[in-house]
PDB file of C-alpha atoms in Angstrom:
ATOM      1  CA  MET A1426     -28.842   1.355   4.389  1.00  0.00           C
ATOM      2  CA  ASP A1427     -27.875  -1.810   2.326  1.00  0.00           C
ATOM      3  CA  LEU A1428     -23.954  -2.366   3.982  1.00  0.00           C
ATOM      4  CA  LYS A1429     -22.889  -4.439   1.433  1.00  0.00           C
ATOM      5  CA  ALA A1430     -24.181  -1.713  -0.950  1.00  0.00           C
ATOM      6  CA  LEU A1431     -22.029   1.154   1.241  1.00  0.00           C
ATOM      7  CA  ARG A1432     -19.113  -1.701   0.767  1.00  0.00           C
ATOM      8  CA  TYR A1433     -19.183  -2.092  -3.118  1.00  0.00           C
ATOM      9  CA  PHE A1434     -19.827   2.066  -3.501  1.00  0.00           C
ATOM     10  CA  VAL A1435     -16.642   2.558  -1.654  1.00  0.00           C
ATOM     11  CA  GLU A1436     -14.335   0.074  -3.472  1.00  0.00           C
ATOM     12  CA  THR A1437     -15.934   1.461  -6.914  1.00  0.00           C
ATOM     13  CA  ALA A1438     -14.622   5.025  -5.372  1.00  0.00           C
ATOM     14  CA  ARG A1439     -11.176   3.830  -4.287  1.00  0.00           C
ATOM     15  CA  GLN A1440     -10.563   2.099  -7.386  1.00  0.00           C
ATOM     16  CA  GLY A1441     -11.992   4.626  -9.563  1.00  0.00           C
ATOM     17  CA  SER A1442     -13.788   2.148 -11.775  1.00  0.00           C
ATOM     18  CA  PHE A1443     -16.212  -0.572 -11.878  1.00  0.00           C
ATOM     19  CA  THR A1444     -14.225  -3.142 -13.311  1.00  0.00           C
ATOM     20  CA  GLN A1445     -11.583  -3.116 -11.137  1.00  0.00           C
ATOM     21  CA  ALA A1446     -14.300  -2.824  -7.848  1.00  0.00           C
ATOM     22  CA  ALA A1447     -15.847  -6.001  -9.336  1.00  0.00           C
ATOM     23  CA  ALA A1448     -12.562  -7.633 -10.105  1.00  0.00           C
ATOM     24  CA  HIS A1449     -11.436  -6.382  -5.940  1.00  0.00           C
ATOM     25  CA  LEU A1450     -14.710  -8.169  -5.049  1.00  0.00           C
ATOM     26  CA  PHE A1451     -14.652 -11.335  -6.649  1.00  0.00           C
ATOM     27  CA  VAL A1452     -18.302 -10.290  -8.380  1.00  0.00           C
ATOM     28  CA  THR A1453     -19.784  -8.904 -11.959  1.00  0.00           C
ATOM     29  CA  GLN A1454     -19.509  -5.444 -12.513  1.00  0.00           C
ATOM     30  CA  SER A1455     -23.284  -5.446 -13.438  1.00  0.00           C
ATOM     31  CA  THR A1456     -23.468  -6.815  -9.363  1.00  0.00           C
ATOM     32  CA  VAL A1457     -21.392  -3.942  -8.533  1.00  0.00           C
ATOM     33  CA  SER A1458     -23.166  -1.534 -10.710  1.00  0.00           C
ATOM     34  CA  LYS A1459     -26.788  -2.587  -9.363  1.00  0.00           C
ATOM     35  CA  MET A1460     -25.643  -2.303  -5.719  1.00  0.00           C
ATOM     36  CA  VAL A1461     -24.192   1.346  -6.280  1.00  0.00           C
ATOM     37  CA  ARG A1462     -27.228   2.663  -8.165  1.00  0.00           C
ATOM     38  CA  GLN A1463     -29.357   1.108  -5.459  1.00  0.00           C
ATOM     39  CA  LEU A1464     -27.785   3.083  -2.877  1.00  0.00           C
ATOM     40  CA  GLU A1465     -27.894   6.204  -4.995  1.00  0.00           C
ATOM     41  CA  ASP A1466     -31.658   5.614  -5.300  1.00  0.00           C
ATOM     42  CA  GLU A1467     -32.136   5.061  -1.368  1.00  0.00           C
ATOM     43  CA  ILE A1468     -29.904   8.409  -0.959  1.00  0.00           C
ATOM     44  CA  GLY A1469     -31.368  10.373  -3.189  1.00  0.00           C
ATOM     45  CA  GLN A1470     -28.521  11.928  -4.986  1.00  0.00           C
ATOM     46  CA  ALA A1471     -25.637  10.724  -7.594  1.00  0.00           C
ATOM     47  CA  LEU A1472     -22.478   9.526  -5.730  1.00  0.00           C
ATOM     48  CA  LEU A1473     -20.349   8.957  -8.944  1.00  0.00           C
ATOM     49  CA  ILE A1474     -20.411  11.006 -12.302  1.00  0.00           C
ATOM     50  CA  ARG A1475     -19.669   7.898 -14.634  1.00  0.00           C
ATOM     51  CA  GLU A1476     -17.016   8.549 -17.763  1.00  0.00           C
ATOM     52  CA  GLY A1477     -16.561   5.825 -19.697  1.00  0.00           C
ATOM     53  CA  ARG A1478     -14.660   3.077 -18.305  1.00  0.00           C
ATOM     54  CA  SER A1479     -13.952   5.398 -15.034  1.00  0.00           C
ATOM     55  CA  VAL A1480     -15.862   6.966 -12.332  1.00  0.00           C
ATOM     56  CA  ARG A1481     -15.228  10.251 -10.096  1.00  0.00           C
ATOM     57  CA  MET A1482     -16.969  11.148  -7.074  1.00  0.00           C
ATOM     58  CA  THR A1483     -19.912  13.863  -6.784  1.00  0.00           C
ATOM     59  CA  ASP A1484     -19.436  15.866  -3.745  1.00  0.00           C
ATOM     60  CA  ALA A1485     -22.520  13.768  -2.078  1.00  0.00           C
ATOM     61  CA  GLY A1486     -20.247  10.920  -2.842  1.00  0.00           C
ATOM     62  CA  ARG A1487     -17.436  12.078  -1.235  1.00  0.00           C
ATOM     63  CA  ILE A1488     -19.189  12.709   1.983  1.00  0.00           C
ATOM     64  CA  VAL A1489     -20.897   8.993   1.843  1.00  0.00           C
ATOM     65  CA  PHE A1490     -17.512   7.838   1.122  1.00  0.00           C
ATOM     66  CA  GLU A1491     -15.279   9.524   3.895  1.00  0.00           C
ATOM     67  CA  ARG A1492     -18.661   7.892   6.626  1.00  0.00           C
ATOM     68  CA  GLY A1493     -18.278   4.523   4.653  1.00  0.00           C
ATOM     69  CA  GLN A1494     -14.663   3.850   5.247  1.00  0.00           C
ATOM     70  CA  GLU A1495     -16.070   4.808   8.808  1.00  0.00           C
ATOM     71  CA  ALA A1496     -19.346   2.873   9.026  1.00  0.00           C
ATOM     72  CA  ILE A1497     -17.571  -0.434   7.477  1.00  0.00           C
ATOM     73  CA  GLY A1498     -14.329  -0.128   9.678  1.00  0.00           C
ATOM     74  CA  VAL A1499     -17.477  -0.033  12.734  1.00  0.00           C
ATOM     75  CA  MET A1500     -18.779  -3.249  10.997  1.00  0.00           C
ATOM     76  CA  GLN A1501     -15.753  -5.341  10.878  1.00  0.00           C
ATOM     77  CA  ARG A1502     -14.476  -4.617  14.535  1.00  0.00           C
ATOM     78  CA  LEU A1503     -17.857  -5.926  15.828  1.00  0.00           C
ATOM     79  CA  LYS A1504     -17.442  -9.224  13.910  1.00  0.00           C
ATOM     80  CA  ARG A1505     -13.733  -9.350  15.168  1.00  0.00           C
ATOM     81  CA  ASP A1506     -14.552  -8.386  19.240  1.00  0.00           C
ATOM     82  CA  VAL A1507     -17.889 -11.022  19.022  1.00  0.00           C
ATOM     83  CA  ALA A1508     -15.187 -13.850  17.226  1.00  0.00           C
ATOM     84  CA  ASP A1509     -11.992 -13.533  19.711  1.00  0.00           C
ATOM     85  CA  LEU A1510     -15.080 -13.454  22.317  1.00  0.00           C
ATOM     86  CA  ALA A1511     -16.636 -16.964  21.147  1.00  0.00           C
ATOM     87  CA  ASP A1512     -12.990 -18.628  20.558  1.00  0.00           C
ATOM     88  CA  LEU A1513      -9.523 -17.171  20.834  1.00  0.00           C
ATOM     89  CA  ALA A1514      -7.891 -20.061  19.007  1.00  0.00           C
ATOM     90  CA  ARG A1515     -10.071 -19.110  16.176  1.00  0.00           C
ATOM     91  CA  GLY A1516     -10.231 -15.721  14.053  1.00  0.00           C
ATOM     92  CA  GLU A1517      -9.187 -14.139  10.771  1.00  0.00           C
ATOM     93  CA  LEU A1518      -7.083 -11.605  10.035  1.00  0.00           C
ATOM     94  CA  THR A1519      -6.433  -9.203   6.851  1.00  0.00           C
ATOM     95  CA  VAL A1520      -2.970  -7.972   6.556  1.00  0.00           C
ATOM     96  CA  GLY A1521      -2.363  -4.811   3.722  1.00  0.00           C
ATOM     97  CA  ILE A1522       0.803  -5.084   2.201  1.00  0.00           C
ATOM     98  CA  PRO A1523       2.299  -2.993  -0.584  1.00  0.00           C
ATOM     99  CA  PRO A1524       3.729  -4.650  -3.224  1.00  0.00           C
ATOM    100  CA  MET A1525       7.452  -4.496  -2.933  1.00  0.00           C
ATOM    101  CA  VAL A1526       7.444  -4.957   0.390  1.00  0.00           C
ATOM    102  CA  ASN A1527       5.282  -8.896   0.094  1.00  0.00           C
ATOM    103  CA  LEU A1528       8.725 -10.334  -0.942  1.00  0.00           C
ATOM    104  CA  PHE A1529      10.067 -10.663   2.190  1.00  0.00           C
ATOM    105  CA  PHE A1530       6.693 -11.797   3.494  1.00  0.00           C
ATOM    106  CA  PRO A1531       6.235 -15.562   2.250  1.00  0.00           C
ATOM    107  CA  SER A1532       8.264 -17.146   5.026  1.00  0.00           C
ATOM    108  CA  LEU A1533       6.958 -15.191   7.831  1.00  0.00           C
ATOM    109  CA  ILE A1534       3.165 -15.992   6.810  1.00  0.00           C
ATOM    110  CA  GLN A1535       4.413 -19.706   6.789  1.00  0.00           C
ATOM    111  CA  ARG A1536       5.521 -19.330  10.225  1.00  0.00           C
ATOM    112  CA  PHE A1537       2.120 -17.642  11.264  1.00  0.00           C
ATOM    113  CA  LYS A1538       0.206 -20.316   9.443  1.00  0.00           C
ATOM    114  CA  ALA A1539       1.958 -23.099  11.218  1.00  0.00           C
ATOM    115  CA  ARG A1540       1.754 -21.351  14.716  1.00  0.00           C
ATOM    116  CA  HIS A1541      -1.827 -20.560  13.981  1.00  0.00           C
ATOM    117  CA  PRO A1542      -3.482 -23.059  12.034  1.00  0.00           C
ATOM    118  CA  HIS A1543      -7.063 -22.330  12.883  1.00  0.00           C
ATOM    119  CA  ILE A1544      -6.527 -18.056  11.723  1.00  0.00           C
ATOM    120  CA  ALA A1545      -7.648 -17.417   8.197  1.00  0.00           C
ATOM    121  CA  LEU A1546      -4.864 -14.771   7.321  1.00  0.00           C
ATOM    122  CA  THR A1547      -5.793 -12.933   3.803  1.00  0.00           C
ATOM    123  CA  ILE A1548      -3.206 -10.618   2.390  1.00  0.00           C
ATOM    124  CA  GLU A1549      -4.166  -7.734   0.696  1.00  0.00           C
ATOM    125  CA  GLU A1550      -1.973  -5.482  -2.134  1.00  0.00           C
ATOM    126  CA  ALA A1551      -2.214  -1.846  -2.166  1.00  0.00           C
ATOM    127  CA  GLY A1552      -0.135   1.518  -2.408  1.00  0.00           C
ATOM    128  CA  GLY A1553       1.054   2.173   1.261  1.00  0.00           C
ATOM    129  CA  GLN A1554      -0.798   5.805   1.912  1.00  0.00           C
ATOM    130  CA  VAL A1555      -4.108   3.545   1.099  1.00  0.00           C
ATOM    131  CA  ILE A1556      -3.302   0.931   3.448  1.00  0.00           C
ATOM    132  CA  GLU A1557      -2.658   3.608   6.081  1.00  0.00           C
ATOM    133  CA  GLN A1558      -6.395   5.188   5.071  1.00  0.00           C
ATOM    134  CA  ARG A1559      -7.885   1.696   5.426  1.00  0.00           C
ATOM    135  CA  VAL A1560      -6.169   1.122   8.793  1.00  0.00           C
ATOM    136  CA  VAL A1561      -6.999   4.234  10.383  1.00  0.00           C
ATOM    137  CA  SER A1562     -11.185   3.568   9.425  1.00  0.00           C
ATOM    138  CA  GLY A1563     -10.873   0.556  11.160  1.00  0.00           C
ATOM    139  CA  GLU A1564     -11.107  -1.973   7.447  1.00  0.00           C
ATOM    140  CA  LEU A1565      -7.865  -3.275   8.388  1.00  0.00           C
ATOM    141  CA  GLU A1566      -6.210  -3.969  11.721  1.00  0.00           C
ATOM    142  CA  VAL A1567      -2.805  -3.730  10.636  1.00  0.00           C
ATOM    143  CA  GLY A1568      -1.344  -3.162   7.978  1.00  0.00           C
ATOM    144  CA  VAL A1569       2.771  -2.332   6.464  1.00  0.00           C
ATOM    145  CA  THR A1570       4.126   0.426   4.988  1.00  0.00           C
ATOM    146  CA  VAL A1571       7.024   2.513   3.643  1.00  0.00           C
ATOM    147  CA  LEU A1572       7.663   4.832   6.782  1.00  0.00           C
ATOM    148  CA  PRO A1573       8.041   7.556   8.004  1.00  0.00           C
ATOM    149  CA  LEU A1574       4.538   7.576   8.626  1.00  0.00           C
ATOM    150  CA  ALA A1575       2.964  11.534   7.062  1.00  0.00           C
ATOM    151  CA  GLU A1576       3.021  14.261   9.982  1.00  0.00           C
ATOM    152  CA  GLY A1577       0.043  14.375  12.098  1.00  0.00           C
ATOM    153  CA  SER A1578      -0.901  10.483  11.431  1.00  0.00           C
ATOM    154  CA  PRO A1579      -2.857   8.724  14.120  1.00  0.00           C
ATOM    155  CA  LEU A1580      -1.060   5.533  13.105  1.00  0.00           C
ATOM    156  CA  THR A1581       1.870   3.979  15.408  1.00  0.00           C
ATOM    157  CA  PHE A1582       4.098   1.334  14.454  1.00  0.00           C
ATOM    158  CA  SER A1583       7.302  -0.670  14.946  1.00  0.00           C
ATOM    159  CA  GLU A1584      10.191  -0.924  12.426  1.00  0.00           C
ATOM    160  CA  LEU A1585      11.174  -3.914  10.118  1.00  0.00           C
ATOM    161  CA  GLY A1586      14.031  -3.253   8.873  1.00  0.00           C
ATOM    162  CA  HIS A1587      15.581   0.001   6.465  1.00  0.00           C
ATOM    163  CA  PHE A1588      17.200  -0.491   3.745  1.00  0.00           C
ATOM    164  CA  PRO A1589      19.514   1.574   0.777  1.00  0.00           C
ATOM    165  CA  LEU A1590      18.070   3.380  -1.872  1.00  0.00           C
ATOM    166  CA  CYS A1591      19.685   2.702  -5.122  1.00  0.00           C
ATOM    167  CA  LEU A1592      19.516   4.599  -8.635  1.00  0.00           C
ATOM    168  CA  VAL A1593      18.844   2.137 -11.642  1.00  0.00           C
ATOM    169  CA  GLY A1594      19.216   3.153 -15.221  1.00  0.00           C
ATOM    170  CA  THR A1595      21.500   2.641 -18.242  1.00  0.00           C
ATOM    171  CA  GLN A1596      25.164   3.229 -19.176  1.00  0.00           C
ATOM    172  CA  GLN A1597      23.464   7.028 -21.132  1.00  0.00           C
ATOM    173  CA  SER A1598      22.175   7.869 -17.567  1.00  0.00           C
ATOM    174  CA  SER A1599      23.572  10.572 -16.376  1.00  0.00           C
ATOM    175  CA  TRP A1600      24.853   9.821 -13.259  1.00  0.00           C
ATOM    176  CA  ALA A1601      25.891   6.642 -14.401  1.00  0.00           C
ATOM    177  CA  ARG A1602      29.836   7.295 -14.240  1.00  0.00           C
ATOM    178  CA  LEU A1603      29.519   8.457 -10.668  1.00  0.00           C
ATOM    179  CA  LYS A1604      30.170   5.572  -7.867  1.00  0.00           C
ATOM    180  CA  HIS A1605      27.636   6.840  -5.316  1.00  0.00           C
ATOM    181  CA  PRO A1606      25.606   9.717  -6.608  1.00  0.00           C
ATOM    182  CA  GLY A1607      23.400  11.940  -5.013  1.00  0.00           C
ATOM    183  CA  LEU A1608      19.430  13.463  -5.319  1.00  0.00           C
ATOM    184  CA  VAL A1609      21.425  16.349  -7.021  1.00  0.00           C
ATOM    185  CA  ALA A1610      22.366  14.467 -10.424  1.00  0.00           C
ATOM    186  CA  LEU A1611      18.417  13.725 -10.943  1.00  0.00           C
ATOM    187  CA  HIS A1612      18.222  17.695 -11.119  1.00  0.00           C
ATOM    188  CA  GLN A1613      16.224  17.908 -14.636  1.00  0.00           C
ATOM    189  CA  GLN A1614      16.626  14.523 -15.008  1.00  0.00           C
ATOM    190  CA  PRO A1615      14.133  12.006 -17.007  1.00  0.00           C
ATOM    191  CA  VAL A1616      12.728   9.886 -13.657  1.00  0.00           C
ATOM    192  CA  VAL A1617      10.243   7.060 -13.293  1.00  0.00           C
ATOM    193  CA  MET A1618       8.375   6.350 -10.211  1.00  0.00           C
ATOM    194  CA  LEU A1619       5.764   4.911  -8.637  1.00  0.00           C
ATOM    195  CA  GLN A1620       2.247   6.171  -8.385  1.00  0.00           C
ATOM    196  CA  ASP A1621       1.428   8.637  -5.714  1.00  0.00           C
ATOM    197  CA  ASP A1622      -0.324   6.840  -3.591  1.00  0.00           C
ATOM    198  CA  TYR A1623       3.120   4.237  -2.710  1.00  0.00           C
ATOM    199  CA  SER A1624       4.629   5.257   0.178  1.00  0.00           C
ATOM    200  CA  LEU A1625       7.839   5.594  -1.496  1.00  0.00           C
ATOM    201  CA  THR A1626       7.202   8.152  -3.661  1.00  0.00           C
ATOM    202  CA  ARG A1627       5.398  10.141  -1.103  1.00  0.00           C
ATOM    203  CA  ARG A1628       9.007  10.036   0.728  1.00  0.00           C
ATOM    204  CA  LEU A1629      10.956  10.911  -2.588  1.00  0.00           C
ATOM    205  CA  ARG A1630       8.949  13.471  -3.269  1.00  0.00           C
ATOM    206  CA  ALA A1631       9.663  14.860   0.387  1.00  0.00           C
ATOM    207  CA  ALA A1632      13.456  14.318  -0.160  1.00  0.00           C
ATOM    208  CA  PHE A1633      13.466  15.986  -3.843  1.00  0.00           C
ATOM    209  CA  ASP A1634      12.050  18.772  -2.267  1.00  0.00           C
ATOM    210  CA  GLU A1635      14.050  19.498   0.676  1.00  0.00           C
ATOM    211  CA  ALA A1636      16.817  19.300  -1.589  1.00  0.00           C
ATOM    212  CA  GLY A1637      16.162  21.912  -3.725  1.00  0.00           C
ATOM    213  CA  VAL A1638      16.253  19.245  -6.504  1.00  0.00           C
ATOM    214  CA  VAL A1639      13.324  18.980  -9.424  1.00  0.00           C
ATOM    215  CA  PRO A1640      13.815  15.763 -11.512  1.00  0.00           C
ATOM    216  CA  GLN A1641      11.067  15.633 -14.797  1.00  0.00           C
ATOM    217  CA  VAL A1642       8.852  12.615 -13.718  1.00  0.00           C
ATOM    218  CA  VAL A1643       7.722  11.259 -17.268  1.00  0.00           C
ATOM    219  CA  ALA A1644       6.194   8.417 -15.883  1.00  0.00           C
ATOM    220  CA  GLN A1645       4.453   6.501 -13.273  1.00  0.00           C
ATOM    221  CA  SER A1646       3.354   3.231 -12.465  1.00  0.00           C
ATOM    222  CA  GLY A1647       1.435   0.841 -10.068  1.00  0.00           C
ATOM    223  CA  GLN A1648       3.755  -1.950 -10.759  1.00  0.00           C
ATOM    224  CA  TRP A1649       7.332  -1.686  -9.382  1.00  0.00           C
ATOM    225  CA  ASP A1650       8.701  -4.398 -11.838  1.00  0.00           C
ATOM    226  CA  PHE A1651       7.140  -1.734 -14.939  1.00  0.00           C
ATOM    227  CA  VAL A1652       8.900   0.893 -13.129  1.00  0.00           C
ATOM    228  CA  LEU A1653      12.112  -1.260 -13.636  1.00  0.00           C
ATOM    229  CA  SER A1654      11.779  -1.875 -16.871  1.00  0.00           C
ATOM    230  CA  MET A1655      10.858   2.120 -17.914  1.00  0.00           C
ATOM    231  CA  ALA A1656      14.040   2.492 -16.304  1.00  0.00           C
ATOM    232  CA  MET A1657      16.070  -0.277 -18.415  1.00  0.00           C
ATOM    233  CA  ALA A1658      14.553   0.870 -20.905  1.00  0.00           C
ATOM    234  CA  GLY A1659      16.252   4.243 -21.012  1.00  0.00           C
ATOM    235  CA  MET A1660      13.098   6.183 -20.068  1.00  0.00           C
ATOM    236  CA  GLY A1661      14.474   7.417 -17.320  1.00  0.00           C
ATOM    237  CA  THR A1662      15.880   6.819 -13.413  1.00  0.00           C
ATOM    238  CA  ALA A1663      14.253   4.791 -11.085  1.00  0.00           C
ATOM    239  CA  LEU A1664      14.595   5.196  -7.644  1.00  0.00           C
ATOM    240  CA  LEU A1665      14.151   1.301  -6.140  1.00  0.00           C
ATOM    241  CA  PRO A1666      15.268  -0.704  -2.300  1.00  0.00           C
ATOM    242  CA  SER A1667      18.387  -2.890  -2.588  1.00  0.00           C
ATOM    243  CA  PRO A1668      16.527  -6.078  -1.431  1.00  0.00           C
ATOM    244  CA  LEU A1669      14.469  -5.725  -4.305  1.00  0.00           C
ATOM    245  CA  LEU A1670      17.181  -5.595  -6.826  1.00  0.00           C
ATOM    246  CA  GLU A1671      19.780  -8.275  -5.249  1.00  0.00           C
ATOM    247  CA  ARG A1672      16.254 -10.906  -5.773  1.00  0.00           C
ATOM    248  CA  LEU A1673      16.951  -9.797  -9.698  1.00  0.00           C
ATOM    249  CA  GLN A1674      19.245 -10.826 -12.679  1.00  0.00           C
ATOM    250  CA  LEU A1675      19.837  -7.857 -14.170  1.00  0.00           C
ATOM    251  CA  SER A1676      21.225  -7.793 -17.694  1.00  0.00           C
ATOM    252  CA  SER A1677      24.771  -6.086 -17.915  1.00  0.00           C
ATOM    253  CA  ASP A1678      24.047  -3.210 -19.889  1.00  0.00           C
ATOM    254  CA  VAL A1679      21.495  -2.157 -16.756  1.00  0.00           C
ATOM    255  CA  VAL A1680      23.313   0.557 -14.236  1.00  0.00           C
ATOM    256  CA  VAL A1681      23.290   0.245 -10.365  1.00  0.00           C
ATOM    257  CA  ARG A1682      24.221   2.429  -8.086  1.00  0.00           C
ATOM    258  CA  SER A1683      23.560   3.443  -4.432  1.00  0.00           C
ATOM    259  CA  LEU A1684      21.999   6.432  -3.423  1.00  0.00           C
ATOM    260  CA  ARG A1685      24.353   8.819  -1.501  1.00  0.00           C
ATOM    261  CA  ALA A1686      21.358  10.160   0.749  1.00  0.00           C
ATOM    262  CA  PRO A1687      22.410   8.704   4.609  1.00  0.00           C
ATOM    263  CA  ASN A1688      18.738   9.923   5.572  1.00  0.00           C
ATOM    264  CA  LEU A1689      16.715   8.420   3.085  1.00  0.00           C
ATOM    265  CA  MET A1690      16.508   4.957   3.826  1.00  0.00           C
ATOM    266  CA  TRP A1691      13.732   2.455   2.943  1.00  0.00           C
ATOM    267  CA  GLN A1692      12.754   1.836   6.031  1.00  0.00           C
ATOM    268  CA  VAL A1693      10.137  -0.627   6.258  1.00  0.00           C
ATOM    269  CA  GLY A1694       6.750  -0.849   8.990  1.00  0.00           C
ATOM    270  CA  GLN A1695       3.907  -2.423  10.800  1.00  0.00           C
ATOM    271  CA  ILE A1696       1.281  -0.059  11.519  1.00  0.00           C
ATOM    272  CA  TRP A1697      -1.781   0.001  13.983  1.00  0.00           C
ATOM    273  CA  MET A1698      -4.020   1.970  15.887  1.00  0.00           C
ATOM    274  CA  PRO A1699      -2.837   2.461  19.011  1.00  0.00           C
ATOM    275  CA  ASP A1700      -6.034   3.231  21.116  1.00  0.00           C
ATOM    276  CA  ARG A1701      -8.115   0.534  19.142  1.00  0.00           C
ATOM    277  CA  TYR A1702      -8.536  -2.441  20.361  1.00  0.00           C
ATOM    278  CA  LEU A1703      -6.921  -5.986  18.683  1.00  0.00           C
ATOM    279  CA  SER A1704      -8.311  -8.698  17.827  1.00  0.00           C
ATOM    280  CA  HIS A1705      -6.016 -11.873  19.044  1.00  0.00           C
ATOM    281  CA  ALA A1706      -5.510 -12.911  15.878  1.00  0.00           C
ATOM    282  CA  ALA A1707      -3.885  -9.314  14.850  1.00  0.00           C
ATOM    283  CA  ARG A1708      -1.992  -9.314  18.099  1.00  0.00           C
ATOM    284  CA  ALA A1709      -0.263 -12.966  17.195  1.00  0.00           C
ATOM    285  CA  TRP A1710       0.329 -11.321  14.063  1.00  0.00           C
ATOM    286  CA  LEU A1711       2.318  -8.593  15.507  1.00  0.00           C
ATOM    287  CA  ALA A1712       4.068 -10.217  18.042  1.00  0.00           C
ATOM    288  CA  GLN A1713       5.835 -12.265  15.464  1.00  0.00           C
ATOM    289  CA  THR A1714       6.815  -9.851  13.440  1.00  0.00           C
ATOM    290  CA  SER A1715       7.681  -8.188  16.110  1.00  0.00           C
ATOM    291  CA  ASP A1716      10.316 -11.060  16.990  1.00  0.00           C
ATOM    292  CA  GLN A1717      11.390 -11.568  13.455  1.00  0.00           C
ATOM    293  CA  ALA A1718      12.467  -7.844  12.956  1.00  0.00           C
ATOM    294  CA  GLU A1719      14.411  -8.202  15.979  1.00  0.00           C
ATOM    295  CA  ARG A1720      16.538 -11.193  14.719  1.00  0.00           C
TER     296      ARG A1720
END
C-alpha cells in the first residue's frame, strides 16, 4: 500500500474536502483525488462518498482512516528515531498549536530556534481536539491544547498557564449591566462559539451542562476573530480568553465582562504520550516551554 496515498486519504477525510486537503498538503486537488482513487482501487472498495465539494467516509473509509493514522504515526516515529541516532544535534519537529494559543508562542519559537538552529521547526494550526488525536496517533510528538483533557485520555500534559474567560457583546446584551456575570446570565441567550473540534468549546459545553444552562448557539466558526466579529455585530455573546482580548483594540460600544466562574479558566498545556519515545527535538521543545511556564 502506498503510504503517500494513505496520507492523502487521511488528510482528505480529516478535512472533509479534496480542496482543503490539497491546500494543507501543498499539492494540487487533482493529485489528491488521483491518489485517493488509487487507494480505493487497491483496496477494492469506495472509501469516500463525494457530495459536491465535500466528502464523507464510507464504513470502509472509517476503518482505513483509523488504521491509516496509526500507520502514518508509526512511520513518523521511525523517521524520528533514525534521525536521532544519526545526529542528535539535528532533527525536525512539528508542533500542533490551536489558533487562539499561537499568540503566545512567537517569542518562544524565536528563542527555540536561536538555541537549536539545526532543528527544523514547523508549526501546524488545528483545533485542540484534532491536535490531541494526532498526538495520540503519533502523527505529532507534542502539541498544545486547552485543558482539561477528556476523561480517559492517554495523553499527559504540563500546564503553560491559566487565564480567566470574558463575555463579549454589545450594550444590548442581557448581561451588559452586570459587573461580573456568571454562566446563568447566558441561559436561553444567543451565543456564538468556536467549532466543536476546539477544546475551549468542549470545555464550555461541559460547563453549561453542569450549571444547567442552555444557551442558544446561533453560530459557530473555526476562526476566533470571526467569532469576535459576530459578537461585536450583536449576533450573540462570545466567550473568549482575557489575554486574547487584551491584545486587541475594541471599539467603545463593545462590552467586555469577566466571567464569574472561578472553576472555568482557559488553561493551556503541552501534551504528549507518556510511554512513547520522544525525539531530541521534542525533548528540547518541552524543556524550553517548561522553563517558560515557570517564569
